[in-house]
PDB file of C-alpha atoms in Angstrom:
ATOM      1  CA  PHE A   1       6.348   3.472  21.945  1.00  0.00           C
ATOM      2  CA  THR A   2       8.524   2.862  25.022  1.00  0.00           C
ATOM      3  CA  PRO A   3       8.124   5.734  27.561  1.00  0.00           C
ATOM      4  CA  ASN A   4      11.700   7.051  27.209  1.00  0.00           C
ATOM      5  CA  THR A   5      11.708   6.888  23.428  1.00  0.00           C
ATOM      6  CA  GLN A   6       8.244   8.458  23.282  1.00  0.00           C
ATOM      7  CA  SER A   7       9.380  11.308  25.415  1.00  0.00           C
ATOM      8  CA  ALA A   8      12.470  11.938  23.296  1.00  0.00           C
ATOM      9  CA  ILE A   9      10.462  11.935  20.141  1.00  0.00           C
ATOM     10  CA  SER A  10       7.686  14.132  21.595  1.00  0.00           C
ATOM     11  CA  ALA A  11      10.167  16.654  22.932  1.00  0.00           C
ATOM     12  CA  CYS A  12      12.117  16.943  19.718  1.00  0.00           C
ATOM     13  CA  LEU A  13       9.399  16.542  16.986  1.00  0.00           C
ATOM     14  CA  VAL A  14       6.088  17.607  18.493  1.00  0.00           C
ATOM     15  CA  GLY A  15       7.062  20.466  20.728  1.00  0.00           C
ATOM     16  CA  SER A  16       5.991  24.091  19.962  1.00  0.00           C
ATOM     17  CA  GLU A  17       9.052  24.640  17.780  1.00  0.00           C
ATOM     18  CA  MET A  18       8.849  21.525  15.602  1.00  0.00           C
ATOM     19  CA  CYS A  19       5.448  19.871  15.063  1.00  0.00           C
ATOM     20  CA  ILE A  20       5.863  17.106  12.549  1.00  0.00           C
ATOM     21  CA  ARG A  21       2.419  17.824  10.933  1.00  0.00           C
ATOM     22  CA  ASP A  22       2.573  21.624  10.895  1.00  0.00           C
ATOM     23  CA  SER A  23       2.865  22.618   7.247  1.00  0.00           C
ATOM     24  CA  PHE A  24       4.734  25.916   8.244  1.00  0.00           C
ATOM     25  CA  SER A  25       7.341  24.377  10.676  1.00  0.00           C
ATOM     26  CA  GLY A  26       7.383  20.663  10.306  1.00  0.00           C
ATOM     27  CA  VAL A  27      10.721  18.944  10.739  1.00  0.00           C
ATOM     28  CA  ARG A  28      13.519  21.338  10.018  1.00  0.00           C
ATOM     29  CA  ALA A  29      17.303  20.690   9.354  1.00  0.00           C
ATOM     30  CA  THR A  30      20.145  22.474   7.630  1.00  0.00           C
ATOM     31  CA  SER A  31      21.571  21.073   4.379  1.00  0.00           C
ATOM     32  CA  LYS A  32      25.047  19.825   4.879  1.00  0.00           C
ATOM     33  CA  LYS A  33      26.377  20.981   1.507  1.00  0.00           C
ATOM     34  CA  THR A  34      24.311  24.173   0.762  1.00  0.00           C
ATOM     35  CA  GLY A  35      23.656  25.502   4.288  1.00  0.00           C
ATOM     36  CA  ILE A  36      20.072  26.162   3.399  1.00  0.00           C
ATOM     37  CA  GLU A  37      17.241  25.340   5.852  1.00  0.00           C
ATOM     38  CA  ILE A  38      14.975  22.531   4.614  1.00  0.00           C
ATOM     39  CA  TYR A  39      11.721  21.210   6.150  1.00  0.00           C
ATOM     40  CA  GLY A  40       8.859  18.896   5.693  1.00  0.00           C
ATOM     41  CA  ALA A  41       5.505  18.162   7.383  1.00  0.00           C
ATOM     42  CA  LEU A  42       5.451  14.463   8.001  1.00  0.00           C
ATOM     43  CA  ASP A  43       2.186  12.658   8.300  1.00  0.00           C
ATOM     44  CA  ASP A  44       3.142  10.150  10.929  1.00  0.00           C
ATOM     45  CA  LEU A  45       6.055   8.260  12.607  1.00  0.00           C
ATOM     46  CA  TRP A  46       6.167   4.782  14.034  1.00  0.00           C
ATOM     47  CA  LEU A  47       8.695   3.101  16.129  1.00  0.00           C
ATOM     48  CA  ASN A  48      10.376  -0.198  15.282  1.00  0.00           C
ATOM     49  CA  LYS A  49      10.796  -1.478  18.787  1.00  0.00           C
ATOM     50  CA  ASP A  50      13.134  -4.275  17.742  1.00  0.00           C
ATOM     51  CA  THR A  51      15.701  -1.607  16.450  1.00  0.00           C
ATOM     52  CA  ASP A  52      14.611   1.506  18.242  1.00  0.00           C
ATOM     53  CA  GLU A  53      14.387   3.143  14.786  1.00  0.00           C
ATOM     54  CA  ILE A  54      11.906   5.699  13.566  1.00  0.00           C
ATOM     55  CA  VAL A  55       9.738   4.394  10.740  1.00  0.00           C
ATOM     56  CA  VAL A  56       8.483   7.116   8.219  1.00  0.00           C
ATOM     57  CA  LEU A  57       4.831   6.798   7.204  1.00  0.00           C
ATOM     58  CA  ASP A  58       2.877   8.769   4.698  1.00  0.00           C
ATOM     59  CA  TYR A  59      -0.920   8.560   4.175  1.00  0.00           C
ATOM     60  CA  LYS A  60      -2.356   8.524   0.736  1.00  0.00           C
ATOM     61  CA  ALA A  61      -6.025   8.550  -0.194  1.00  0.00           C
ATOM     62  CA  THR A  62      -7.242   7.470  -3.658  1.00  0.00           C
ATOM     63  CA  SER A  63     -10.161   5.768  -5.461  1.00  0.00           C
ATOM     64  CA  ASN A  64      -8.671   3.301  -7.892  1.00  0.00           C
ATOM     65  CA  LYS A  65      -9.979  -0.073  -9.218  1.00  0.00           C
ATOM     66  CA  ASN A  66      -6.277  -1.150  -9.865  1.00  0.00           C
ATOM     67  CA  LEU A  67      -4.125   0.211  -7.130  1.00  0.00           C
ATOM     68  CA  GLU A  68      -0.626   0.653  -8.448  1.00  0.00           C
ATOM     69  CA  ASP A  69       2.681  -0.070  -6.626  1.00  0.00           C
ATOM     70  CA  TYR A  70       4.269   3.382  -6.268  1.00  0.00           C
ATOM     71  CA  THR A  71       7.727   1.816  -6.142  1.00  0.00           C
ATOM     72  CA  THR A  72       7.454   0.322  -9.740  1.00  0.00           C
ATOM     73  CA  SER A  73       5.212   2.875 -11.331  1.00  0.00           C
ATOM     74  CA  SER A  74       6.489   5.171 -14.102  1.00  0.00           C
ATOM     75  CA  LYS A  75       3.999   7.931 -13.246  1.00  0.00           C
ATOM     76  CA  HIS A  76       5.834  11.178 -12.385  1.00  0.00           C
ATOM     77  CA  TYR A  77       3.605  11.878  -9.306  1.00  0.00           C
ATOM     78  CA  HIS A  78       4.302   8.296  -7.975  1.00  0.00           C
ATOM     79  CA  LYS A  79       8.129   9.091  -8.286  1.00  0.00           C
ATOM     80  CA  GLY A  80       7.369  12.203  -6.324  1.00  0.00           C
ATOM     81  CA  TYR A  81       5.912   9.989  -3.537  1.00  0.00           C
ATOM     82  CA  LEU A  82       9.251   8.102  -3.435  1.00  0.00           C
ATOM     83  CA  ARG A  83      11.243  11.307  -3.151  1.00  0.00           C
ATOM     84  CA  GLN A  84       8.846  12.602  -0.438  1.00  0.00           C
ATOM     85  CA  LEU A  85       9.485   9.617   1.891  1.00  0.00           C
ATOM     86  CA  ASP A  86      13.204   9.849   1.164  1.00  0.00           C
ATOM     87  CA  PHE A  87      13.311  13.525   2.010  1.00  0.00           C
ATOM     88  CA  TYR A  88      11.370  12.930   5.327  1.00  0.00           C
ATOM     89  CA  ALA A  89      13.867  10.193   6.297  1.00  0.00           C
ATOM     90  CA  TYR A  90      16.633  12.554   5.463  1.00  0.00           C
ATOM     91  CA  LEU A  91      15.291  15.319   7.652  1.00  0.00           C
ATOM     92  CA  LEU A  92      15.123  12.916  10.534  1.00  0.00           C
ATOM     93  CA  GLN A  93      18.727  11.623   9.957  1.00  0.00           C
ATOM     94  CA  LEU A  94      19.788  15.359   9.839  1.00  0.00           C
ATOM     95  CA  ASN A  95      18.258  15.756  13.327  1.00  0.00           C
ATOM     96  CA  ASP A  96      20.274  12.640  14.568  1.00  0.00           C
ATOM     97  CA  PHE A  97      17.425  10.162  14.599  1.00  0.00           C
ATOM     98  CA  LYS A  98      18.031   6.549  13.699  1.00  0.00           C
ATOM     99  CA  VAL A  99      15.725   5.923  10.790  1.00  0.00           C
ATOM    100  CA  HIS A 100      14.514   2.548   9.748  1.00  0.00           C
ATOM    101  CA  ASP A 101      15.533   1.633   6.130  1.00  0.00           C
ATOM    102  CA  THR A 102      12.012   0.951   5.095  1.00  0.00           C
ATOM    103  CA  GLY A 103       9.378   3.646   4.998  1.00  0.00           C
ATOM    104  CA  TYR A 104       5.610   2.982   4.292  1.00  0.00           C
ATOM    105  CA  TRP A 105       2.471   4.491   2.658  1.00  0.00           C
ATOM    106  CA  LEU A 106      -0.783   3.703   4.323  1.00  0.00           C
ATOM    107  CA  ILE A 107      -3.145   3.975   1.298  1.00  0.00           C
ATOM    108  CA  CYS A 108      -6.899   4.299   1.804  1.00  0.00           C
ATOM    109  CA  ASN A 109      -8.678   3.330  -1.325  1.00  0.00           C
ATOM    110  CA  ALA A 110     -12.266   4.053  -1.823  1.00  0.00           C
ATOM    111  CA  ALA A 111     -12.661   1.882  -4.803  1.00  0.00           C
ATOM    112  CA  ASP A 112     -14.781  -0.787  -3.241  1.00  0.00           C
ATOM    113  CA  GLN A 113     -16.597  -2.552  -6.053  1.00  0.00           C
ATOM    114  CA  SER A 114     -18.885  -4.430  -3.611  1.00  0.00           C
ATOM    115  CA  GLN A 115     -20.376  -1.101  -2.460  1.00  0.00           C
ATOM    116  CA  MET A 116     -23.388  -0.549  -4.636  1.00  0.00           C
ATOM    117  CA  SER A 117     -24.829   2.708  -3.129  1.00  0.00           C
ATOM    118  CA  PHE A 118     -23.550   5.749  -1.213  1.00  0.00           C
ATOM    119  CA  ASP A 119     -25.942   5.662   1.721  1.00  0.00           C
ATOM    120  CA  LYS A 120     -23.875   8.316   3.416  1.00  0.00           C
ATOM    121  CA  LYS A 121     -20.838   6.264   3.808  1.00  0.00           C
ATOM    122  CA  VAL A 122     -17.789   5.187   1.718  1.00  0.00           C
ATOM    123  CA  ASN A 123     -16.048   1.778   2.249  1.00  0.00           C
ATOM    124  CA  PHE A 124     -12.171   2.048   2.239  1.00  0.00           C
ATOM    125  CA  LYS A 125      -9.714  -0.625   1.793  1.00  0.00           C
ATOM    126  CA  THR A 126      -6.330   0.025   3.527  1.00  0.00           C
ATOM    127  CA  THR A 127      -3.106  -1.066   2.136  1.00  0.00           C
ATOM    128  CA  LEU A 128       0.346  -0.764   3.687  1.00  0.00           C
ATOM    129  CA  LEU A 129       2.984  -0.317   0.926  1.00  0.00           C
ATOM    130  CA  PRO A 130       6.703  -0.682   1.938  1.00  0.00           C
ATOM    131  CA  TYR A 131       9.558   1.246   0.257  1.00  0.00           C
ATOM    132  CA  LYS A 132      13.345   0.939   0.706  1.00  0.00           C
ATOM    133  CA  LEU A 133      14.405   4.565   1.538  1.00  0.00           C
ATOM    134  CA  LYS A 134      17.135   6.093  -0.342  1.00  0.00           C
ATOM    135  CA  THR A 135      18.688   9.406   1.012  1.00  0.00           C
ATOM    136  CA  ASP A 136      22.222   9.384  -0.544  1.00  0.00           C
ATOM    137  CA  TYR A 137      21.087  11.562  -3.586  1.00  0.00           C
ATOM    138  CA  ILE A 138      19.273  14.288  -1.734  1.00  0.00           C
ATOM    139  CA  GLU A 139      22.359  16.584  -0.891  1.00  0.00           C
ATOM    140  CA  ASP A 140      23.445  16.491  -4.512  1.00  0.00           C
ATOM    141  CA  ILE A 141      19.844  17.516  -5.571  1.00  0.00           C
ATOM    142  CA  LEU A 142      19.873  20.403  -3.087  1.00  0.00           C
ATOM    143  CA  VAL A 143      23.105  21.562  -4.481  1.00  0.00           C
ATOM    144  CA  ASP A 144      21.583  21.538  -8.051  1.00  0.00           C
ATOM    145  CA  LEU A 145      18.489  23.482  -6.811  1.00  0.00           C
ATOM    146  CA  LYS A 146      20.484  25.990  -5.053  1.00  0.00           C
ATOM    147  CA  SER A 147      22.667  26.433  -8.217  1.00  0.00           C
ATOM    148  CA  CYS A 148      19.513  26.864 -10.187  1.00  0.00           C
ATOM    149  CA  LEU A 149      18.049  29.472  -7.828  1.00  0.00           C
ATOM    150  CA  ASP A 150      21.404  31.407  -7.632  1.00  0.00           C
ATOM    151  CA  SER A 151      21.662  31.407 -11.532  1.00  0.00           C
ATOM    152  CA  ASP A 152      20.558  34.217 -13.847  1.00  0.00           C
ATOM    153  CA  LYS A 153      19.514  31.583 -16.458  1.00  0.00           C
ATOM    154  CA  TYR A 154      16.171  29.811 -16.396  1.00  0.00           C
ATOM    155  CA  PRO A 155      16.238  26.013 -16.453  1.00  0.00           C
ATOM    156  CA  GLN A 156      14.840  24.048 -19.426  1.00  0.00           C
ATOM    157  CA  SER A 157      11.283  23.206 -19.045  1.00  0.00           C
ATOM    158  CA  GLY A 158      10.460  19.481 -18.650  1.00  0.00           C
ATOM    159  CA  LYS A 159       7.471  17.679 -20.027  1.00  0.00           C
ATOM    160  CA  ASP A 160       6.674  16.333 -16.621  1.00  0.00           C
ATOM    161  CA  CYS A 161       6.794  19.697 -14.856  1.00  0.00           C
ATOM    162  CA  ASP A 162       3.274  20.494 -13.571  1.00  0.00           C
ATOM    163  CA  ASN A 163       4.277  24.135 -13.096  1.00  0.00           C
ATOM    164  CA  CYS A 164       5.713  24.519 -16.590  1.00  0.00           C
ATOM    165  CA  ARG A 165       2.561  22.809 -18.183  1.00  0.00           C
ATOM    166  CA  TRP A 166       0.276  25.321 -16.064  1.00  0.00           C
ATOM    167  CA  TYR A 167       2.484  28.355 -17.055  1.00  0.00           C
ATOM    168  CA  ASN A 168       2.351  27.373 -20.780  1.00  0.00           C
ATOM    169  CA  GLU A 169      -1.355  26.761 -20.713  1.00  0.00           C
ATOM    170  CA  LYS A 170      -1.923  30.043 -18.915  1.00  0.00           C
ATOM    171  CA  LYS A 171       0.279  31.835 -21.449  1.00  0.00           C
ATOM    172  CA  LYS A 172      -1.472  30.196 -24.413  1.00  0.00           C
ATOM    173  CA  LEU A 173      -4.895  31.280 -22.918  1.00  0.00           C
ATOM    174  CA  GLY A 174      -3.543  34.814 -22.374  1.00  0.00           C
ATOM    175  CA  ASP A 175      -2.329  34.965 -25.921  1.00  0.00           C
ATOM    176  CA  THR A 176      -5.629  33.730 -27.148  1.00  0.00           C
ATOM    177  CA  ILE A 177      -7.515  36.397 -25.140  1.00  0.00           C
ATOM    178  CA  ARG A 178      -5.105  39.163 -26.393  1.00  0.00           C
ATOM    179  CA  SER A 179      -5.455  38.072 -29.912  1.00  0.00           C
ATOM    180  CA  ASN A 180      -9.304  38.075 -29.665  1.00  0.00           C
ATOM    181  CA  GLN A 181      -9.168  41.570 -27.967  1.00  0.00           C
ATOM    182  CA  ASN A 182      -7.106  42.999 -30.764  1.00  0.00           C
ATOM    183  CA  THR A 183      -9.408  41.399 -33.354  1.00  0.00           C
ATOM    184  CA  ASP A 184     -12.327  43.001 -31.622  1.00  0.00           C
ATOM    185  CA  LYS A 185     -10.653  46.421 -31.470  1.00  0.00           C
ATOM    186  CA  LYS A 186      -9.879  46.207 -35.157  1.00  0.00           C
ATOM    187  CA  ASN A 187     -13.546  45.290 -35.867  1.00  0.00           C
ATOM    188  CA  ILE A 188     -14.765  48.115 -33.758  1.00  0.00           C
ATOM    189  CA  SER A 189     -12.454  50.628 -35.531  1.00  0.00           C
ATOM    190  CA  LYS A 190     -13.638  49.334 -38.909  1.00  0.00           C
ATOM    191  CA  ASP A 191     -17.237  49.711 -37.835  1.00  0.00           C
ATOM    192  CA  GLU A 192     -16.667  53.220 -36.494  1.00  0.00           C
ATOM    193  CA  GLY A 193     -15.031  54.256 -39.760  1.00  0.00           C
ATOM    194  CA  ASN A 194     -18.028  53.148 -41.757  1.00  0.00           C
TER     195      ASN A 194
END
């Protein structure tokens, strides 16, 4: 960081009102189309000294023999990683920062096949994975989200929705427990009647 840029970023992002890593405040902004306040807690920021642009960085930890490229993966949680970086970049743009068009994940992978024993340490291989940021879709998504929240109708469940899967599994378990309790009550009633 150059001293002037570092002071500007520190004053705006790491002050008592807006700490980039604080899960409860993070970087805050107001959506242009919905007027709702949005925020996110960034892992880290770098500065591209050639362009004086902020570079968005997110840390990921994993343990995989075959590290996947998040940018080409079809896994829904990897797609979430893309949206996460896009969203962080958008928050910074709404705060009038110049944001570099490429964000990065710094991936720490504990899958070191040469490590044969634990011996109170884990070897990590680090990989820096670039991603071309896209922020042009975010406001439209926020409009859709606000419409959904304001609506009296529930949205359709999606097969990739972790919350829906959790809810459905919980409901199935509850239905099974209630069914078993009813069966137990009937059996107790039969036994008392004999």
